[in-house]
């Protein structure tokens, strides 16, 4: 009997203007006044997931859940896992432990007001849990989370944890407590790690390369954790002005072809929600975070 290795299809559920950390990124007070694309763009993703029979994990921004609770209910009703992407899309390493906990609680309240299922997973904005804030994992555990998916095992524009394993592992929190970690799919190119499984890299790289890299990971027994945003496929989104040429390229390259690429990707591997990868987590390597 062939064992089917599932990969995790994850979506960071946020709007077109939730672009991190640019001088022109609108502050939260402005968000409600901007035209929204999140319902339309998410509907496209949901239809493709349904057509492929794939259940995914949606790491939902609490702000979006508070404003569009029906959208979160629709995602859950179609069988997908609802998880937390924090409330205000703030970089974790720019927050105090107290502020990080408050943002997490606020997101969990918004999600729990929208859907009745318990929230097991968390992903910080921009993979921003770094070695500077190892306490973040303790906060997640204390607030009842069952796994984290915030680690990018390399340097990243907004964070990253160079040296972290690229396969699932457990953070050893001490005192017998652990927190399972599902790092985002990456590949080493020289001394750098590339998060090929999502966002700008997904849109930039040829689809055949992405699919081959996933097969390569799977051949080593490692599931791939990919990540996309509704805006990655949204050809009709407004363009955020004032990004500068490099950020503008990263934010919008390949959006036009991304939908077809996504459909091919769904059909090319076995996919499930992130929580399904936690089976057997007890036997994963335990890593100390300090
Ligand atoms: Zn995000």
PDB file of C-alpha atoms and ligand atoms in Angstrom:
ATOM      1  CA  UNK A   1       0.000   0.000   0.000  1.00  0.00           C
ATOM      2  CA  UNK A   2       1.414   3.350  -0.995  1.00  0.00           C
ATOM      3  CA  UNK A   3       1.376   5.908   1.774  1.00  0.00           C
ATOM      4  CA  UNK A   4       0.006   9.202   0.540  1.00  0.00           C
ATOM      5  CA  UNK A   5       1.982  12.134   1.835  1.00  0.00           C
ATOM      6  CA  UNK A   6      -0.229  15.162   2.130  1.00  0.00           C
ATOM      7  CA  UNK A   7       1.003  18.686   1.682  1.00  0.00           C
ATOM      8  CA  UNK A   8      -0.619  21.641   3.430  1.00  0.00           C
ATOM      9  CA  UNK A   9      -2.412  24.190   1.260  1.00  0.00           C
ATOM     10  CA  UNK A  10      -2.617  27.368   3.317  1.00  0.00           C
ATOM     11  CA  UNK A  11      -4.154  30.730   2.493  1.00  0.00           C
ATOM     12  CA  UNK A  12      -3.412  33.951   4.382  1.00  0.00           C
ATOM     13  CA  UNK A  13      -6.858  35.522   4.254  1.00  0.00           C
ATOM     14  CA  UNK A  14      -6.379  39.282   3.950  1.00  0.00           C
ATOM     15  CA  UNK A  15      -7.192  42.100   1.529  1.00  0.00           C
ATOM     16  CA  UNK A  16      -5.211  43.663  -1.325  1.00  0.00           C
ATOM     17  CA  UNK A  17      -4.027  46.549   0.860  1.00  0.00           C
ATOM     18  CA  UNK A  18      -2.512  44.324   3.577  1.00  0.00           C
ATOM     19  CA  UNK A  19       0.936  44.725   2.073  1.00  0.00           C
ATOM     20  CA  UNK A  20       3.426  44.814   4.921  1.00  0.00           C
ATOM     21  CA  UNK A  21       5.860  47.377   5.995  1.00  0.00           C
ATOM     22  CA  UNK A  22       6.009  49.705   3.006  1.00  0.00           C
ATOM     23  CA  UNK A  23       6.066  53.464   3.537  1.00  0.00           C
ATOM     24  CA  UNK A  24       2.765  53.615   1.666  1.00  0.00           C
ATOM     25  CA  UNK A  25       1.072  50.704   3.522  1.00  0.00           C
ATOM     26  CA  UNK A  26      -2.184  52.169   4.824  1.00  0.00           C
ATOM     27  CA  UNK A  27      -2.563  52.204   8.652  1.00  0.00           C
ATOM     28  CA  UNK A  28      -5.419  50.204  10.203  1.00  0.00           C
ATOM     29  CA  UNK A  29      -7.592  53.327  10.730  1.00  0.00           C
ATOM     30  CA  UNK A  30      -7.727  53.721   6.939  1.00  0.00           C
ATOM     31  CA  UNK A  31      -8.598  50.116   6.038  1.00  0.00           C
ATOM     32  CA  UNK A  32     -12.358  50.426   6.437  1.00  0.00           C
ATOM     33  CA  UNK A  33     -12.412  53.322   3.956  1.00  0.00           C
ATOM     34  CA  UNK A  34     -10.643  51.391   1.189  1.00  0.00           C
ATOM     35  CA  UNK A  35     -12.529  49.402  -1.441  1.00  0.00           C
ATOM     36  CA  UNK A  36     -12.417  45.728  -0.490  1.00  0.00           C
ATOM     37  CA  UNK A  37     -11.524  42.803  -2.753  1.00  0.00           C
ATOM     38  CA  UNK A  38     -11.326  40.095  -0.115  1.00  0.00           C
ATOM     39  CA  UNK A  39     -14.754  38.499  -0.641  1.00  0.00           C
ATOM     40  CA  UNK A  40     -14.492  38.404  -4.435  1.00  0.00           C
ATOM     41  CA  UNK A  41     -10.882  37.178  -4.491  1.00  0.00           C
ATOM     42  CA  UNK A  42     -11.562  34.528  -1.836  1.00  0.00           C
ATOM     43  CA  UNK A  43     -14.600  33.270  -3.769  1.00  0.00           C
ATOM     44  CA  UNK A  44     -12.285  32.521  -6.712  1.00  0.00           C
ATOM     45  CA  UNK A  45      -9.934  30.539  -4.466  1.00  0.00           C
ATOM     46  CA  UNK A  46     -12.827  28.637  -2.875  1.00  0.00           C
ATOM     47  CA  UNK A  47     -14.255  27.641  -6.248  1.00  0.00           C
ATOM     48  CA  UNK A  48     -10.902  26.249  -7.401  1.00  0.00           C
ATOM     49  CA  UNK A  49     -10.403  24.385  -4.110  1.00  0.00           C
ATOM     50  CA  UNK A  50     -13.896  22.873  -4.399  1.00  0.00           C
ATOM     51  CA  UNK A  51     -13.323  21.873  -8.017  1.00  0.00           C
ATOM     52  CA  UNK A  52     -10.101  20.077  -7.028  1.00  0.00           C
ATOM     53  CA  UNK A  53     -11.658  18.557  -3.908  1.00  0.00           C
ATOM     54  CA  UNK A  54      -8.952  20.154  -1.753  1.00  0.00           C
ATOM     55  CA  UNK A  55      -9.479  21.284   1.845  1.00  0.00           C
ATOM     56  CA  UNK A  56      -7.115  24.046   2.956  1.00  0.00           C
ATOM     57  CA  UNK A  57      -6.241  26.086   6.023  1.00  0.00           C
ATOM     58  CA  UNK A  58      -7.200  29.751   5.978  1.00  0.00           C
ATOM     59  CA  UNK A  59      -5.057  31.846   8.337  1.00  0.00           C
ATOM     60  CA  UNK A  60      -7.573  34.662   8.687  1.00  0.00           C
ATOM     61  CA  UNK A  61      -6.746  38.197   9.679  1.00  0.00           C
ATOM     62  CA  UNK A  62      -8.879  39.054  12.723  1.00  0.00           C
ATOM     63  CA  UNK A  63      -9.702  42.451  11.250  1.00  0.00           C
ATOM     64  CA  UNK A  64     -11.157  40.725   8.188  1.00  0.00           C
ATOM     65  CA  UNK A  65     -13.088  38.273  10.373  1.00  0.00           C
ATOM     66  CA  UNK A  66     -14.566  41.100  12.434  1.00  0.00           C
ATOM     67  CA  UNK A  67     -15.631  43.013   9.342  1.00  0.00           C
ATOM     68  CA  UNK A  68     -16.714  40.066   7.163  1.00  0.00           C
ATOM     69  CA  UNK A  69     -17.836  37.299   9.545  1.00  0.00           C
ATOM     70  CA  UNK A  70     -20.042  35.807   6.806  1.00  0.00           C
ATOM     71  CA  UNK A  71     -16.942  35.281   4.663  1.00  0.00           C
ATOM     72  CA  UNK A  72     -15.235  33.321   7.455  1.00  0.00           C
ATOM     73  CA  UNK A  73     -18.426  31.267   7.959  1.00  0.00           C
ATOM     74  CA  UNK A  74     -18.568  30.541   4.221  1.00  0.00           C
ATOM     75  CA  UNK A  75     -14.954  29.323   4.226  1.00  0.00           C
ATOM     76  CA  UNK A  76     -15.638  27.079   7.242  1.00  0.00           C
ATOM     77  CA  UNK A  77     -18.900  25.803   5.736  1.00  0.00           C
ATOM     78  CA  UNK A  78     -16.974  24.589   2.702  1.00  0.00           C
ATOM     79  CA  UNK A  79     -14.884  22.371   4.966  1.00  0.00           C
ATOM     80  CA  UNK A  80     -11.712  24.416   5.356  1.00  0.00           C
ATOM     81  CA  UNK A  81      -9.762  24.928   8.561  1.00  0.00           C
ATOM     82  CA  UNK A  82     -10.028  28.383  10.135  1.00  0.00           C
ATOM     83  CA  UNK A  83      -6.805  29.551  11.814  1.00  0.00           C
ATOM     84  CA  UNK A  84      -5.405  32.895  13.009  1.00  0.00           C
ATOM     85  CA  UNK A  85      -3.215  35.372  11.135  1.00  0.00           C
ATOM     86  CA  UNK A  86      -3.340  37.818  14.068  1.00  0.00           C
ATOM     87  CA  UNK A  87      -5.660  40.828  14.188  1.00  0.00           C
ATOM     88  CA  UNK A  88      -3.871  43.929  12.913  1.00  0.00           C
ATOM     89  CA  UNK A  89      -1.250  42.408  10.554  1.00  0.00           C
ATOM     90  CA  UNK A  90       1.522  43.831  12.728  1.00  0.00           C
ATOM     91  CA  UNK A  91       5.024  42.371  12.584  1.00  0.00           C
ATOM     92  CA  UNK A  92       5.489  40.172  15.664  1.00  0.00           C
ATOM     93  CA  UNK A  93       9.092  41.249  16.289  1.00  0.00           C
ATOM     94  CA  UNK A  94       8.025  44.892  16.545  1.00  0.00           C
ATOM     95  CA  UNK A  95       5.588  44.115  19.370  1.00  0.00           C
ATOM     96  CA  UNK A  96       6.072  43.611  23.083  1.00  0.00           C
ATOM     97  CA  UNK A  97       4.971  40.258  24.502  1.00  0.00           C
ATOM     98  CA  UNK A  98       1.950  42.009  26.019  1.00  0.00           C
ATOM     99  CA  UNK A  99       0.932  43.593  22.699  1.00  0.00           C
ATOM    100  CA  UNK A 100       1.499  40.332  20.810  1.00  0.00           C
ATOM    101  CA  UNK A 101      -0.759  38.452  23.243  1.00  0.00           C
ATOM    102  CA  UNK A 102      -3.455  41.124  23.003  1.00  0.00           C
ATOM    103  CA  UNK A 103      -3.398  41.059  19.180  1.00  0.00           C
ATOM    104  CA  UNK A 104      -3.628  37.245  19.245  1.00  0.00           C
ATOM    105  CA  UNK A 105      -6.556  37.274  21.707  1.00  0.00           C
ATOM    106  CA  UNK A 106      -8.363  39.889  19.655  1.00  0.00           C
ATOM    107  CA  UNK A 107      -7.992  37.737  16.521  1.00  0.00           C
ATOM    108  CA  UNK A 108      -9.211  34.617  18.332  1.00  0.00           C
ATOM    109  CA  UNK A 109     -12.269  36.490  19.633  1.00  0.00           C
ATOM    110  CA  UNK A 110     -13.110  37.704  16.114  1.00  0.00           C
ATOM    111  CA  UNK A 111     -12.743  34.186  14.681  1.00  0.00           C
ATOM    112  CA  UNK A 112     -14.716  32.586  17.494  1.00  0.00           C
ATOM    113  CA  UNK A 113     -17.495  35.153  17.019  1.00  0.00           C
ATOM    114  CA  UNK A 114     -17.648  34.147  13.339  1.00  0.00           C
ATOM    115  CA  UNK A 115     -17.366  30.357  13.593  1.00  0.00           C
ATOM    116  CA  UNK A 116     -17.839  27.859  16.402  1.00  0.00           C
ATOM    117  CA  UNK A 117     -14.885  25.577  15.636  1.00  0.00           C
ATOM    118  CA  UNK A 118     -11.799  25.905  17.860  1.00  0.00           C
ATOM    119  CA  UNK A 119      -8.781  27.649  16.331  1.00  0.00           C
ATOM    120  CA  UNK A 120      -5.681  25.438  16.456  1.00  0.00           C
ATOM    121  CA  UNK A 121      -3.143  27.229  14.290  1.00  0.00           C
ATOM    122  CA  UNK A 122      -1.383  30.591  14.031  1.00  0.00           C
ATOM    123  CA  UNK A 123       0.731  32.352  11.416  1.00  0.00           C
ATOM    124  CA  UNK A 124       2.327  35.734  12.115  1.00  0.00           C
ATOM    125  CA  UNK A 125       2.285  38.454   9.463  1.00  0.00           C
ATOM    126  CA  UNK A 126       5.338  38.201   7.202  1.00  0.00           C
ATOM    127  CA  UNK A 127       6.934  35.176   8.979  1.00  0.00           C
ATOM    128  CA  UNK A 128       7.878  37.690  11.654  1.00  0.00           C
ATOM    129  CA  UNK A 129       8.542  35.355  14.588  1.00  0.00           C
ATOM    130  CA  UNK A 130      12.334  35.565  14.714  1.00  0.00           C
ATOM    131  CA  UNK A 131      15.039  34.374  17.160  1.00  0.00           C
ATOM    132  CA  UNK A 132      14.701  37.794  18.837  1.00  0.00           C
ATOM    133  CA  UNK A 133      11.250  36.881  20.212  1.00  0.00           C
ATOM    134  CA  UNK A 134      11.290  33.188  21.228  1.00  0.00           C
ATOM    135  CA  UNK A 135       8.660  34.042  23.883  1.00  0.00           C
ATOM    136  CA  UNK A 136       6.094  34.243  21.089  1.00  0.00           C
ATOM    137  CA  UNK A 137       5.783  30.440  21.054  1.00  0.00           C
ATOM    138  CA  UNK A 138       5.141  30.390  24.809  1.00  0.00           C
ATOM    139  CA  UNK A 139       2.393  32.975  24.354  1.00  0.00           C
ATOM    140  CA  UNK A 140       0.810  30.891  21.565  1.00  0.00           C
ATOM    141  CA  UNK A 141       0.820  27.777  23.765  1.00  0.00           C
ATOM    142  CA  UNK A 142      -0.514  29.665  26.789  1.00  0.00           C
ATOM    143  CA  UNK A 143      -3.377  31.005  24.683  1.00  0.00           C
ATOM    144  CA  UNK A 144      -4.341  27.486  23.621  1.00  0.00           C
ATOM    145  CA  UNK A 145      -2.891  27.246  20.119  1.00  0.00           C
ATOM    146  CA  UNK A 146      -1.934  23.727  19.007  1.00  0.00           C
ATOM    147  CA  UNK A 147       0.565  24.596  16.286  1.00  0.00           C
ATOM    148  CA  UNK A 148       2.454  27.466  14.673  1.00  0.00           C
ATOM    149  CA  UNK A 149       3.166  28.090  10.987  1.00  0.00           C
ATOM    150  CA  UNK A 150       5.086  31.380  11.278  1.00  0.00           C
ATOM    151  CA  UNK A 151       8.611  30.126  10.662  1.00  0.00           C
ATOM    152  CA  UNK A 152      10.502  30.704   7.458  1.00  0.00           C
ATOM    153  CA  UNK A 153      13.808  28.813   7.786  1.00  0.00           C
ATOM    154  CA  UNK A 154      16.058  31.517   6.371  1.00  0.00           C
ATOM    155  CA  UNK A 155      16.349  35.271   6.038  1.00  0.00           C
ATOM    156  CA  UNK A 156      13.171  36.960   4.894  1.00  0.00           C
ATOM    157  CA  UNK A 157      12.169  40.548   4.177  1.00  0.00           C
ATOM    158  CA  UNK A 158      10.043  40.754   7.318  1.00  0.00           C
ATOM    159  CA  UNK A 159      11.591  38.138   9.570  1.00  0.00           C
ATOM    160  CA  UNK A 160      12.651  34.535   9.169  1.00  0.00           C
ATOM    161  CA  UNK A 161      14.506  32.118  11.437  1.00  0.00           C
ATOM    162  CA  UNK A 162      17.810  31.156   9.779  1.00  0.00           C
ATOM    163  CA  UNK A 163      18.881  27.668  10.809  1.00  0.00           C
ATOM    164  CA  UNK A 164      15.403  26.404  11.670  1.00  0.00           C
ATOM    165  CA  UNK A 165      14.634  22.974  10.174  1.00  0.00           C
ATOM    166  CA  UNK A 166      12.711  22.997   6.911  1.00  0.00           C
ATOM    167  CA  UNK A 167      10.660  19.922   7.900  1.00  0.00           C
ATOM    168  CA  UNK A 168       7.997  19.927  10.659  1.00  0.00           C
ATOM    169  CA  UNK A 169       9.403  19.880  14.184  1.00  0.00           C
ATOM    170  CA  UNK A 170       8.422  20.738  17.765  1.00  0.00           C
ATOM    171  CA  UNK A 171       9.576  23.787  19.696  1.00  0.00           C
ATOM    172  CA  UNK A 172      10.649  22.580  23.124  1.00  0.00           C
ATOM    173  CA  UNK A 173       9.102  25.081  25.536  1.00  0.00           C
ATOM    174  CA  UNK A 174      10.543  23.409  28.644  1.00  0.00           C
ATOM    175  CA  UNK A 175       8.647  21.652  31.419  1.00  0.00           C
ATOM    176  CA  UNK A 176       7.428  19.012  28.987  1.00  0.00           C
ATOM    177  CA  UNK A 177       5.535  21.567  26.881  1.00  0.00           C
ATOM    178  CA  UNK A 178       5.994  21.597  23.116  1.00  0.00           C
ATOM    179  CA  UNK A 179       4.509  23.521  20.205  1.00  0.00           C
ATOM    180  CA  UNK A 180       4.476  21.795  16.793  1.00  0.00           C
ATOM    181  CA  UNK A 181       5.911  23.982  14.022  1.00  0.00           C
ATOM    182  CA  UNK A 182       5.056  23.720  10.317  1.00  0.00           C
ATOM    183  CA  UNK A 183       7.737  25.739   8.480  1.00  0.00           C
ATOM    184  CA  UNK A 184       6.847  27.148   5.088  1.00  0.00           C
ATOM    185  CA  UNK A 185       8.190  25.133   2.149  1.00  0.00           C
ATOM    186  CA  UNK A 186      11.662  26.280   1.184  1.00  0.00           C
ATOM    187  CA  UNK A 187      14.615  25.259  -0.901  1.00  0.00           C
ATOM    188  CA  UNK A 188      18.265  26.116  -0.326  1.00  0.00           C
ATOM    189  CA  UNK A 189      20.024  27.898  -3.146  1.00  0.00           C
ATOM    190  CA  UNK A 190      23.644  28.380  -2.113  1.00  0.00           C
ATOM    191  CA  UNK A 191      23.544  29.944   1.345  1.00  0.00           C
ATOM    192  CA  UNK A 192      20.030  31.330   0.913  1.00  0.00           C
ATOM    193  CA  UNK A 193      16.617  29.766   1.516  1.00  0.00           C
ATOM    194  CA  UNK A 194      13.823  30.598  -0.897  1.00  0.00           C
ATOM    195  CA  UNK A 195      10.195  30.265   0.179  1.00  0.00           C
ATOM    196  CA  UNK A 196       9.215  28.822  -3.170  1.00  0.00           C
ATOM    197  CA  UNK A 197       5.792  27.714  -1.991  1.00  0.00           C
ATOM    198  CA  UNK A 198       4.014  31.017  -1.918  1.00  0.00           C
ATOM    199  CA  UNK A 199       3.506  34.692  -2.576  1.00  0.00           C
ATOM    200  CA  UNK A 200       5.952  36.384  -4.940  1.00  0.00           C
ATOM    201  CA  UNK A 201       8.124  33.302  -5.513  1.00  0.00           C
ATOM    202  CA  UNK A 202       5.070  31.264  -6.457  1.00  0.00           C
ATOM    203  CA  UNK A 203       3.968  33.921  -8.950  1.00  0.00           C
ATOM    204  CA  UNK A 204       7.481  34.420 -10.340  1.00  0.00           C
ATOM    205  CA  UNK A 205       8.650  30.808 -10.690  1.00  0.00           C
ATOM    206  CA  UNK A 206       7.461  28.620 -13.554  1.00  0.00           C
ATOM    207  CA  UNK A 207       4.674  26.333 -12.308  1.00  0.00           C
ATOM    208  CA  UNK A 208       6.614  23.244 -13.384  1.00  0.00           C
ATOM    209  CA  UNK A 209       9.512  24.276 -11.108  1.00  0.00           C
ATOM    210  CA  UNK A 210       7.230  24.745  -8.093  1.00  0.00           C
ATOM    211  CA  UNK A 211       5.633  21.351  -8.690  1.00  0.00           C
ATOM    212  CA  UNK A 212       9.052  19.701  -9.103  1.00  0.00           C
ATOM    213  CA  UNK A 213      10.317  21.258  -5.839  1.00  0.00           C
ATOM    214  CA  UNK A 214       7.266  19.907  -3.999  1.00  0.00           C
ATOM    215  CA  UNK A 215       7.896  16.428  -5.437  1.00  0.00           C
ATOM    216  CA  UNK A 216      11.543  16.772  -4.346  1.00  0.00           C
ATOM    217  CA  UNK A 217      10.518  17.603  -0.757  1.00  0.00           C
ATOM    218  CA  UNK A 218       7.972  14.789  -0.720  1.00  0.00           C
ATOM    219  CA  UNK A 219      10.590  12.313  -1.960  1.00  0.00           C
ATOM    220  CA  UNK A 220      12.576  13.170   1.194  1.00  0.00           C
ATOM    221  CA  UNK A 221       9.482  12.471   3.301  1.00  0.00           C
ATOM    222  CA  UNK A 222       8.840  16.158   3.959  1.00  0.00           C
ATOM    223  CA  UNK A 223       5.394  17.652   3.361  1.00  0.00           C
ATOM    224  CA  UNK A 224       5.302  21.046   1.650  1.00  0.00           C
ATOM    225  CA  UNK A 225       3.490  23.899   3.395  1.00  0.00           C
ATOM    226  CA  UNK A 226       2.567  26.424   0.729  1.00  0.00           C
ATOM    227  CA  UNK A 227       0.971  29.832   1.267  1.00  0.00           C
ATOM    228  CA  UNK A 228      -1.054  32.134  -0.923  1.00  0.00           C
ATOM    229  CA  UNK A 229      -3.134  35.257  -0.466  1.00  0.00           C
ATOM    230  CA  UNK A 230      -6.417  35.900  -2.286  1.00  0.00           C
ATOM    231  CA  UNK A 231      -4.685  38.892  -3.911  1.00  0.00           C
ATOM    232  CA  UNK A 232      -2.003  36.633  -5.447  1.00  0.00           C
ATOM    233  CA  UNK A 233      -4.655  35.554  -7.985  1.00  0.00           C
ATOM    234  CA  UNK A 234      -6.639  38.784  -8.222  1.00  0.00           C
ATOM    235  CA  UNK A 235      -6.079  40.464 -11.583  1.00  0.00           C
ATOM    236  CA  UNK A 236      -8.579  43.238 -10.772  1.00  0.00           C
ATOM    237  CA  UNK A 237      -7.056  44.452  -7.513  1.00  0.00           C
ATOM    238  CA  UNK A 238      -6.011  48.099  -7.131  1.00  0.00           C
ATOM    239  CA  UNK A 239      -2.247  48.687  -7.169  1.00  0.00           C
ATOM    240  CA  UNK A 240      -0.829  50.190  -3.967  1.00  0.00           C
ATOM    241  CA  UNK A 241       1.009  53.342  -4.999  1.00  0.00           C
ATOM    242  CA  UNK A 242       4.415  54.421  -3.709  1.00  0.00           C
ATOM    243  CA  UNK A 243       5.886  50.937  -3.246  1.00  0.00           C
ATOM    244  CA  UNK A 244       9.111  51.539  -5.149  1.00  0.00           C
ATOM    245  CA  UNK A 245      10.202  49.341  -8.057  1.00  0.00           C
ATOM    246  CA  UNK A 246      11.499  46.300  -6.107  1.00  0.00           C
ATOM    247  CA  UNK A 247       8.492  45.958  -3.792  1.00  0.00           C
ATOM    248  CA  UNK A 248       6.079  46.637  -6.650  1.00  0.00           C
ATOM    249  CA  UNK A 249       7.707  43.827  -8.653  1.00  0.00           C
ATOM    250  CA  UNK A 250       7.500  41.405  -5.694  1.00  0.00           C
ATOM    251  CA  UNK A 251       3.890  42.329  -4.975  1.00  0.00           C
ATOM    252  CA  UNK A 252       2.472  42.110  -8.480  1.00  0.00           C
ATOM    253  CA  UNK A 253       4.730  39.958 -10.667  1.00  0.00           C
ATOM    254  CA  UNK A 254       2.881  37.051 -12.227  1.00  0.00           C
ATOM    255  CA  UNK A 255      -0.584  37.840 -10.834  1.00  0.00           C
ATOM    256  CA  UNK A 256      -2.027  37.409 -14.313  1.00  0.00           C
ATOM    257  CA  UNK A 257      -0.868  33.808 -14.696  1.00  0.00           C
ATOM    258  CA  UNK A 258      -1.228  32.785 -11.048  1.00  0.00           C
ATOM    259  CA  UNK A 259      -4.764  31.418 -11.254  1.00  0.00           C
ATOM    260  CA  UNK A 260      -3.881  28.834 -13.913  1.00  0.00           C
ATOM    261  CA  UNK A 261      -0.715  27.961 -11.979  1.00  0.00           C
ATOM    262  CA  UNK A 262      -2.756  27.457  -8.809  1.00  0.00           C
ATOM    263  CA  UNK A 263      -5.170  25.096 -10.569  1.00  0.00           C
ATOM    264  CA  UNK A 264      -2.267  22.981 -11.909  1.00  0.00           C
ATOM    265  CA  UNK A 265      -0.688  22.922  -8.437  1.00  0.00           C
ATOM    266  CA  UNK A 266      -3.918  21.687  -6.834  1.00  0.00           C
ATOM    267  CA  UNK A 267      -4.061  18.788  -9.269  1.00  0.00           C
ATOM    268  CA  UNK A 268      -0.373  17.895  -9.058  1.00  0.00           C
ATOM    269  CA  UNK A 269      -0.061  16.798  -5.411  1.00  0.00           C
ATOM    270  CA  UNK A 270      -2.053  15.512  -2.485  1.00  0.00           C
ATOM    271  CA  UNK A 271      -3.271  18.420  -0.338  1.00  0.00           C
ATOM    272  CA  UNK A 272      -4.966  18.869   2.992  1.00  0.00           C
ATOM    273  CA  UNK A 273      -5.342  21.434   5.767  1.00  0.00           C
ATOM    274  CA  UNK A 274      -2.326  22.139   7.990  1.00  0.00           C
ATOM    275  CA  UNK A 275      -3.909  20.469  11.031  1.00  0.00           C
ATOM    276  CA  UNK A 276      -3.825  17.126   9.176  1.00  0.00           C
ATOM    277  CA  UNK A 277      -0.022  17.242   9.193  1.00  0.00           C
ATOM    278  CA  UNK A 278       0.055  17.122  13.000  1.00  0.00           C
ATOM    279  CA  UNK A 279      -0.502  13.352  13.126  1.00  0.00           C
ATOM    280  CA  UNK A 280       2.632  11.855  14.690  1.00  0.00           C
ATOM    281  CA  UNK A 281       3.960  15.229  15.908  1.00  0.00           C
ATOM    282  CA  UNK A 282       5.069  13.555  19.168  1.00  0.00           C
ATOM    283  CA  UNK A 283       7.914  11.908  17.269  1.00  0.00           C
ATOM    284  CA  UNK A 284       9.157  15.048  15.479  1.00  0.00           C
ATOM    285  CA  UNK A 285      12.573  16.415  16.481  1.00  0.00           C
ATOM    286  CA  UNK A 286      12.427  18.728  19.476  1.00  0.00           C
ATOM    287  CA  UNK A 287      14.259  22.005  19.009  1.00  0.00           C
ATOM    288  CA  UNK A 288      15.135  24.464  21.732  1.00  0.00           C
ATOM    289  CA  UNK A 289      14.317  28.035  20.771  1.00  0.00           C
ATOM    290  CA  UNK A 290      16.980  29.707  22.910  1.00  0.00           C
TER     291      UNK A 290
HETATM  292 ZN1  LIG B   1      -0.341  38.476   5.859  1.00  0.00          ZN
END
